[in-house]
């Protein structure tokens, strides 16, 4: 065997890197919003739908998510705890939001699109993509359909949310995402890197869901509350996180067949419209009751991925603590509650 021979996965990843780099440069040159997020996402999506043999970046992509965990953790300060009583009423709406999503979403997938019960249930739940696919597969659902539906949900929300924020609320997407690496103390950056690694791997070891984000967030929050960290990760790191997140969204559509496009992906797109109506209603209520500003309320109830909503909160200058508190509440309730409710539903069907 020739030791210089490059393996197929390596060639596929090299091709992916070239395409995503080109997409980023094109979006940058055209002065389009969020080029480091949308450029790679568009490039990978087009390549995936064209059956180009691209491949995700595995552990590198997961490591990139730790950067956002650190960014969220750095925003957890004593001031945030002082704001928690003010958030209590809007956070209390999150369980109602999830319940309505389930009551509408499960029949939507079951009766309108003809999915089996486990697939319909886990397709409707607004949890993390990986968690819903794993839980759904264990319950007897279709993991491929679940992966495509949730990837479509994230793709559509991430694509349309910036335009909606700009047109409806006049929000800019130009808020500084962080100081350049040259302006941050080396000691703080070393602590951030340690928090990212320890939180990620430590979280995985104890079985923490969403360990790549929640683990670093928890460790960094402790450092922030201790006064050891005073800023977010450098701008270059957050741009790198955007790059790999965008790529990851597009890669999920690799190998999609025409049948999947016309049924599974179309069902996901239609469901996003349902979610948009619900999210808009809750946003209007929260804003009307004076429980939050419009941009922050919208981002708090937009059922996208936690990492993607973190990016949008950063670039719009929204209160990161407010947005993430609501998303953490949603994710925890779905992760803990979804399997319990699914089990009860399965027993009722058998009974």
Short mmCIF file of C-alpha atoms in Angstrom, two decimals:
data_model
loop_
_atom_site.label_atom_id
_atom_site.label_comp_id
_atom_site.label_asym_id
_atom_site.label_seq_id
_atom_site.Cartn_x
_atom_site.Cartn_y
_atom_site.Cartn_z
CA UNK A 1 0.00 0.00 0.00
CA UNK A 2 1.35 3.39 -0.96
CA UNK A 3 1.86 5.43 2.27
CA UNK A 4 1.43 8.63 0.26
CA UNK A 5 -2.04 7.62 -0.93
CA UNK A 6 -4.73 9.96 0.37
CA UNK A 7 -7.83 8.28 1.79
CA UNK A 8 -11.28 8.95 0.36
CA UNK A 9 -12.58 10.72 3.52
CA UNK A 10 -9.56 13.02 3.44
CA UNK A 11 -10.14 13.83 -0.24
CA UNK A 12 -13.82 14.48 0.45
CA UNK A 13 -13.02 16.80 3.34
CA UNK A 14 -10.41 18.63 1.25
CA UNK A 15 -13.03 19.15 -1.47
CA UNK A 16 -15.50 20.36 1.18
CA UNK A 17 -12.96 22.82 2.51
CA UNK A 18 -12.31 24.20 -0.98
CA UNK A 19 -16.02 24.59 -1.70
CA UNK A 20 -16.85 26.16 1.66
CA UNK A 21 -13.88 28.51 1.37
CA UNK A 22 -15.09 29.57 -2.07
CA UNK A 23 -18.61 30.07 -0.76
CA UNK A 24 -17.36 32.22 2.09
CA UNK A 25 -15.24 34.36 -0.24
CA UNK A 26 -18.14 34.79 -2.66
CA UNK A 27 -20.52 35.92 0.09
CA UNK A 28 -17.81 38.23 1.44
CA UNK A 29 -17.15 39.72 -2.01
CA UNK A 30 -20.87 40.26 -2.63
CA UNK A 31 -21.15 41.92 0.81
CA UNK A 32 -23.91 39.51 1.86
CA UNK A 33 -24.81 39.14 5.54
CA UNK A 34 -22.95 36.63 7.71
CA UNK A 35 -20.63 35.34 4.99
CA UNK A 36 -18.84 32.95 7.36
CA UNK A 37 -22.16 31.27 8.19
CA UNK A 38 -24.18 31.51 4.98
CA UNK A 39 -21.28 31.07 2.55
CA UNK A 40 -20.28 27.58 3.76
CA UNK A 41 -23.93 26.63 4.32
CA UNK A 42 -24.92 27.54 0.76
CA UNK A 43 -21.86 25.87 -0.76
CA UNK A 44 -22.41 22.62 1.15
CA UNK A 45 -26.14 22.63 0.48
CA UNK A 46 -25.67 23.04 -3.28
CA UNK A 47 -22.91 20.41 -3.32
CA UNK A 48 -24.98 17.98 -1.25
CA UNK A 49 -28.06 18.33 -3.47
CA UNK A 50 -25.78 17.86 -6.51
CA UNK A 51 -24.38 14.62 -5.02
CA UNK A 52 -20.85 16.01 -4.85
CA UNK A 53 -18.89 13.72 -2.47
CA UNK A 54 -18.44 16.21 0.38
CA UNK A 55 -17.95 15.23 4.01
CA UNK A 56 -18.33 17.01 7.35
CA UNK A 57 -15.36 17.80 9.54
CA UNK A 58 -16.26 15.50 12.43
CA UNK A 59 -14.61 16.36 15.72
CA UNK A 60 -13.34 19.67 14.33
CA UNK A 61 -16.93 20.83 13.83
CA UNK A 62 -17.87 19.70 17.32
CA UNK A 63 -14.85 21.52 18.74
CA UNK A 64 -15.97 24.69 16.93
CA UNK A 65 -19.25 24.58 18.84
CA UNK A 66 -17.34 24.82 22.11
CA UNK A 67 -16.41 28.38 21.11
CA UNK A 68 -20.07 29.37 21.29
CA UNK A 69 -20.42 27.60 24.62
CA UNK A 70 -17.57 29.74 25.93
CA UNK A 71 -19.19 32.87 24.45
CA UNK A 72 -22.46 32.13 26.24
CA UNK A 73 -20.68 31.29 29.49
CA UNK A 74 -18.77 34.57 29.36
CA UNK A 75 -22.11 36.41 29.24
CA UNK A 76 -23.24 34.81 32.50
CA UNK A 77 -22.39 37.51 35.01
CA UNK A 78 -23.87 38.61 38.35
CA UNK A 79 -25.99 41.09 36.38
CA UNK A 80 -27.69 38.19 34.59
CA UNK A 81 -28.79 36.69 37.91
CA UNK A 82 -30.27 40.04 38.86
CA UNK A 83 -32.30 39.89 35.62
CA UNK A 84 -33.67 36.38 36.21
CA UNK A 85 -36.76 37.52 38.16
CA UNK A 86 -37.62 39.82 35.24
CA UNK A 87 -37.30 36.86 32.83
CA UNK A 88 -39.39 34.50 34.96
CA UNK A 89 -42.72 35.25 33.27
CA UNK A 90 -41.41 34.87 29.71
CA UNK A 91 -39.44 31.74 30.63
CA UNK A 92 -42.65 30.32 32.15
CA UNK A 93 -44.19 30.55 28.66
CA UNK A 94 -41.63 28.09 27.23
CA UNK A 95 -43.45 24.94 28.52
CA UNK A 96 -46.70 26.29 27.04
CA UNK A 97 -44.86 26.91 23.76
CA UNK A 98 -43.54 23.32 23.68
CA UNK A 99 -46.95 21.86 24.57
CA UNK A 100 -48.63 23.74 21.72
CA UNK A 101 -45.90 22.63 19.32
CA UNK A 102 -46.54 19.01 20.29
CA UNK A 103 -50.33 19.28 20.11
CA UNK A 104 -50.14 20.77 16.62
CA UNK A 105 -46.96 19.16 15.28
CA UNK A 106 -47.60 15.49 16.01
CA UNK A 107 -51.00 15.35 14.20
CA UNK A 108 -49.45 17.49 11.44
CA UNK A 109 -46.77 14.89 10.66
CA UNK A 110 -49.01 11.90 11.45
CA UNK A 111 -52.18 12.78 9.55
CA UNK A 112 -51.10 15.29 6.94
CA UNK A 113 -47.81 13.65 5.90
CA UNK A 114 -48.44 10.05 6.94
CA UNK A 115 -45.40 9.43 9.14
CA UNK A 116 -45.51 6.67 11.74
CA UNK A 117 -46.18 7.67 15.35
CA UNK A 118 -42.57 7.71 16.71
CA UNK A 119 -41.28 9.61 13.68
CA UNK A 120 -44.14 12.12 13.84
CA UNK A 121 -43.60 12.72 17.55
CA UNK A 122 -39.85 13.28 17.42
CA UNK A 123 -40.10 15.26 14.18
CA UNK A 124 -42.44 17.69 15.95
CA UNK A 125 -40.33 18.17 19.07
CA UNK A 126 -38.10 21.30 18.89
CA UNK A 127 -35.03 19.73 20.44
CA UNK A 128 -31.46 19.31 19.26
CA UNK A 129 -31.05 17.53 15.94
CA UNK A 130 -28.80 14.76 17.22
CA UNK A 131 -30.89 14.14 20.35
CA UNK A 132 -34.18 13.91 18.47
CA UNK A 133 -32.69 11.53 15.89
CA UNK A 134 -31.24 9.26 18.60
CA UNK A 135 -34.40 9.23 20.73
CA UNK A 136 -36.59 8.76 17.66
CA UNK A 137 -34.53 5.84 16.35
CA UNK A 138 -34.62 4.16 19.77
CA UNK A 139 -38.41 4.53 19.77
CA UNK A 140 -38.69 2.88 16.35
CA UNK A 141 -38.84 6.03 14.22
CA UNK A 142 -37.11 6.70 10.89
CA UNK A 143 -33.71 8.26 11.68
CA UNK A 144 -33.14 9.47 8.11
CA UNK A 145 -36.49 11.28 8.01
CA UNK A 146 -35.89 12.78 11.45
CA UNK A 147 -32.43 13.99 10.45
CA UNK A 148 -33.73 15.65 7.28
CA UNK A 149 -36.75 17.25 8.98
CA UNK A 150 -34.71 18.78 11.78
CA UNK A 151 -31.92 19.83 9.41
CA UNK A 152 -34.57 21.52 7.26
CA UNK A 153 -36.01 23.27 10.33
CA UNK A 154 -32.60 24.65 11.27
CA UNK A 155 -31.73 25.55 7.66
CA UNK A 156 -34.94 27.50 7.02
CA UNK A 157 -34.93 29.31 10.36
CA UNK A 158 -31.26 30.26 10.11
CA UNK A 159 -31.79 31.48 6.54
CA UNK A 160 -34.98 33.49 7.11
CA UNK A 161 -34.47 34.77 10.65
CA UNK A 162 -31.81 37.38 9.73
CA UNK A 163 -34.03 38.78 6.97
CA UNK A 164 -37.02 38.91 9.31
CA UNK A 165 -34.98 40.61 12.03
CA UNK A 166 -33.78 43.22 9.56
CA UNK A 167 -37.10 43.89 7.83
CA UNK A 168 -39.49 43.60 10.76
CA UNK A 169 -37.41 45.03 13.60
CA UNK A 170 -34.73 47.03 11.83
CA UNK A 171 -32.06 44.98 13.57
CA UNK A 172 -28.57 45.19 12.16
CA UNK A 173 -26.35 42.16 11.72
CA UNK A 174 -23.17 44.13 12.22
CA UNK A 175 -22.71 44.08 15.98
CA UNK A 176 -19.03 43.42 16.83
CA UNK A 177 -18.83 39.70 17.56
CA UNK A 178 -15.76 40.05 19.72
CA UNK A 179 -12.43 41.77 20.07
CA UNK A 180 -9.59 40.73 17.73
CA UNK A 181 -7.24 38.12 19.09
CA UNK A 182 -4.49 40.74 19.33
CA UNK A 183 -6.50 42.77 21.85
CA UNK A 184 -7.34 40.03 24.35
CA UNK A 185 -5.07 39.04 27.25
CA UNK A 186 -3.24 35.79 26.62
CA UNK A 187 -4.14 34.58 30.10
CA UNK A 188 -7.87 34.95 29.47
CA UNK A 189 -7.64 33.22 26.09
CA UNK A 190 -5.76 30.33 27.71
CA UNK A 191 -8.53 30.04 30.32
CA UNK A 192 -11.16 30.07 27.55
CA UNK A 193 -9.35 27.30 25.67
CA UNK A 194 -9.08 25.24 28.86
CA UNK A 195 -12.77 25.83 29.65
CA UNK A 196 -13.74 24.72 26.14
CA UNK A 197 -11.75 21.49 26.30
CA UNK A 198 -12.51 20.57 29.92
CA UNK A 199 -16.18 21.43 29.60
CA UNK A 200 -16.59 19.51 26.35
CA UNK A 201 -14.75 16.32 27.27
CA UNK A 202 -15.84 16.44 30.91
CA UNK A 203 -19.44 16.87 29.79
CA UNK A 204 -19.17 13.90 27.44
CA UNK A 205 -17.69 11.77 30.22
CA UNK A 206 -20.65 12.39 32.55
CA UNK A 207 -23.20 12.03 29.73
CA UNK A 208 -24.21 15.70 29.57
CA UNK A 209 -26.52 16.34 26.60
CA UNK A 210 -25.19 18.97 24.22
CA UNK A 211 -21.81 18.58 25.92
CA UNK A 212 -19.91 20.55 23.28
CA UNK A 213 -21.88 23.70 24.12
CA UNK A 214 -23.25 23.22 27.63
CA UNK A 215 -20.01 21.87 29.13
CA UNK A 216 -17.86 24.84 28.05
CA UNK A 217 -20.72 27.19 28.97
CA UNK A 218 -20.85 25.90 32.53
CA UNK A 219 -17.08 25.99 33.08
CA UNK A 220 -16.77 29.47 31.53
CA UNK A 221 -19.72 30.75 33.58
CA UNK A 222 -17.84 29.76 36.75
CA UNK A 223 -14.75 31.60 35.51
CA UNK A 224 -16.85 34.63 34.54
CA UNK A 225 -18.64 34.77 37.90
CA UNK A 226 -15.25 34.42 39.59
CA UNK A 227 -13.98 37.50 37.75
CA UNK A 228 -11.32 35.56 35.81
CA UNK A 229 -12.89 36.11 32.38
CA UNK A 230 -14.27 39.45 31.22
CA UNK A 231 -14.81 39.03 27.47
CA UNK A 232 -16.00 36.68 24.75
CA UNK A 233 -13.67 34.53 22.67
CA UNK A 234 -11.85 36.52 19.98
CA UNK A 235 -13.72 37.47 16.82
CA UNK A 236 -11.61 35.09 14.73
CA UNK A 237 -12.73 32.14 16.86
CA UNK A 238 -16.42 33.04 16.57
CA UNK A 239 -16.06 33.37 12.80
CA UNK A 240 -14.50 29.90 12.72
CA UNK A 241 -17.47 28.56 14.71
CA UNK A 242 -19.86 30.12 12.20
CA UNK A 243 -17.91 28.52 9.33
CA UNK A 244 -18.17 24.97 10.68
CA UNK A 245 -21.79 25.36 11.78
CA UNK A 246 -22.75 26.54 8.30
CA UNK A 247 -20.95 23.62 6.74
CA UNK A 248 -22.62 21.16 9.12
CA UNK A 249 -26.11 22.33 8.21
CA UNK A 250 -25.50 21.88 4.48
CA UNK A 251 -23.81 18.47 4.77
CA UNK A 252 -26.95 16.97 6.36
CA UNK A 253 -28.62 17.03 2.94
CA UNK A 254 -26.02 14.81 1.28
CA UNK A 255 -27.62 11.98 -0.67
CA UNK A 256 -31.16 13.36 -0.55
CA UNK A 257 -33.34 11.61 -3.12
CA UNK A 258 -36.16 13.16 -5.13
CA UNK A 259 -38.67 11.18 -3.05
CA UNK A 260 -37.18 12.57 0.16
CA UNK A 261 -37.24 16.09 -1.24
CA UNK A 262 -40.90 15.92 -2.19
CA UNK A 263 -42.04 14.30 1.05
CA UNK A 264 -39.63 14.57 3.96
CA UNK A 265 -37.94 17.89 3.19
CA UNK A 266 -41.20 19.43 2.01
CA UNK A 267 -42.84 18.31 5.26
CA UNK A 268 -40.01 19.99 7.16
CA UNK A 269 -40.48 23.23 5.21
CA UNK A 270 -44.25 23.20 5.81
CA UNK A 271 -43.69 22.55 9.50
CA UNK A 272 -41.39 25.56 9.77
CA UNK A 273 -44.34 27.71 8.65
CA UNK A 274 -46.40 26.27 11.51
CA UNK A 275 -43.58 26.96 13.96
CA UNK A 276 -43.18 30.47 12.58
CA UNK A 277 -46.82 31.30 13.33
CA UNK A 278 -46.49 29.97 16.89
CA UNK A 279 -43.18 31.76 17.48
CA UNK A 280 -44.61 35.02 16.10
CA UNK A 281 -47.58 34.75 18.45
CA UNK A 282 -45.40 34.22 21.51
CA UNK A 283 -43.02 36.98 20.40
CA UNK A 284 -45.94 39.41 20.07
CA UNK A 285 -47.29 38.40 23.48
CA UNK A 286 -43.92 38.75 25.24
CA UNK A 287 -43.31 42.10 23.57
CA UNK A 288 -46.85 43.36 24.19
CA UNK A 289 -46.67 42.46 27.88
CA UNK A 290 -43.35 44.27 28.21
CA UNK A 291 -41.51 41.07 29.13
CA UNK A 292 -38.75 41.54 26.53
CA UNK A 293 -37.57 43.59 23.58
CA UNK A 294 -38.81 42.47 20.14
CA UNK A 295 -35.46 41.21 18.81
CA UNK A 296 -34.64 39.30 21.98
CA UNK A 297 -38.16 37.87 22.25
CA UNK A 298 -38.05 36.70 18.64
CA UNK A 299 -34.66 35.03 19.07
CA UNK A 300 -35.77 33.48 22.37
CA UNK A 301 -38.78 31.74 20.81
CA UNK A 302 -37.42 31.03 17.32
CA UNK A 303 -37.11 27.21 17.44
CA UNK A 304 -33.73 26.99 15.73
CA UNK A 305 -30.62 25.25 16.96
CA UNK A 306 -29.00 26.59 20.10
CA UNK A 307 -25.68 27.24 18.33
CA UNK A 308 -27.32 29.05 15.44
CA UNK A 309 -29.47 31.24 17.70
CA UNK A 310 -26.36 32.09 19.71
CA UNK A 311 -24.67 33.34 16.54
CA UNK A 312 -27.69 35.49 15.63
CA UNK A 313 -27.93 36.89 19.16
CA UNK A 314 -24.27 37.89 19.01
CA UNK A 315 -24.42 39.57 15.60
CA UNK A 316 -27.62 41.49 16.44
CA UNK A 317 -26.30 42.65 19.80
CA UNK A 318 -29.24 41.03 21.61
CA UNK A 319 -29.06 40.17 25.30
CA UNK A 320 -27.32 36.81 25.04
CA UNK A 321 -28.34 35.84 28.58
CA UNK A 322 -32.04 36.41 27.85
CA UNK A 323 -31.98 34.47 24.58
CA UNK A 324 -29.98 31.51 25.85
CA UNK A 325 -31.95 31.19 29.11
CA UNK A 326 -35.08 30.57 27.05
CA UNK A 327 -33.37 28.16 24.67
CA UNK A 328 -31.78 26.20 27.51
CA UNK A 329 -35.19 25.91 29.14
CA UNK A 330 -36.66 24.64 25.87
CA UNK A 331 -33.87 22.15 25.23
CA UNK A 332 -33.88 20.79 28.80
CA UNK A 333 -37.66 20.36 28.82
CA UNK A 334 -37.63 18.61 25.44
CA UNK A 335 -34.66 16.37 26.25
CA UNK A 336 -36.07 15.33 29.62
CA UNK A 337 -39.76 15.34 28.76
CA UNK A 338 -39.88 14.00 25.21
CA UNK A 339 -38.90 10.38 26.01
CA UNK A 340 -41.30 10.32 28.99
CA UNK A 341 -44.25 11.57 26.94
CA UNK A 342 -43.34 9.28 24.03
CA UNK A 343 -43.31 6.30 26.42
CA UNK A 344 -46.75 7.20 27.79
CA UNK A 345 -48.11 7.55 24.25
CA UNK A 346 -46.65 4.17 23.25
CA UNK A 347 -48.24 2.47 26.28
CA UNK A 348 -51.61 4.04 25.47
CA UNK A 349 -51.42 2.77 21.89
CA UNK A 350 -50.62 -0.76 23.10
CA UNK A 351 -53.36 -0.59 25.72
#
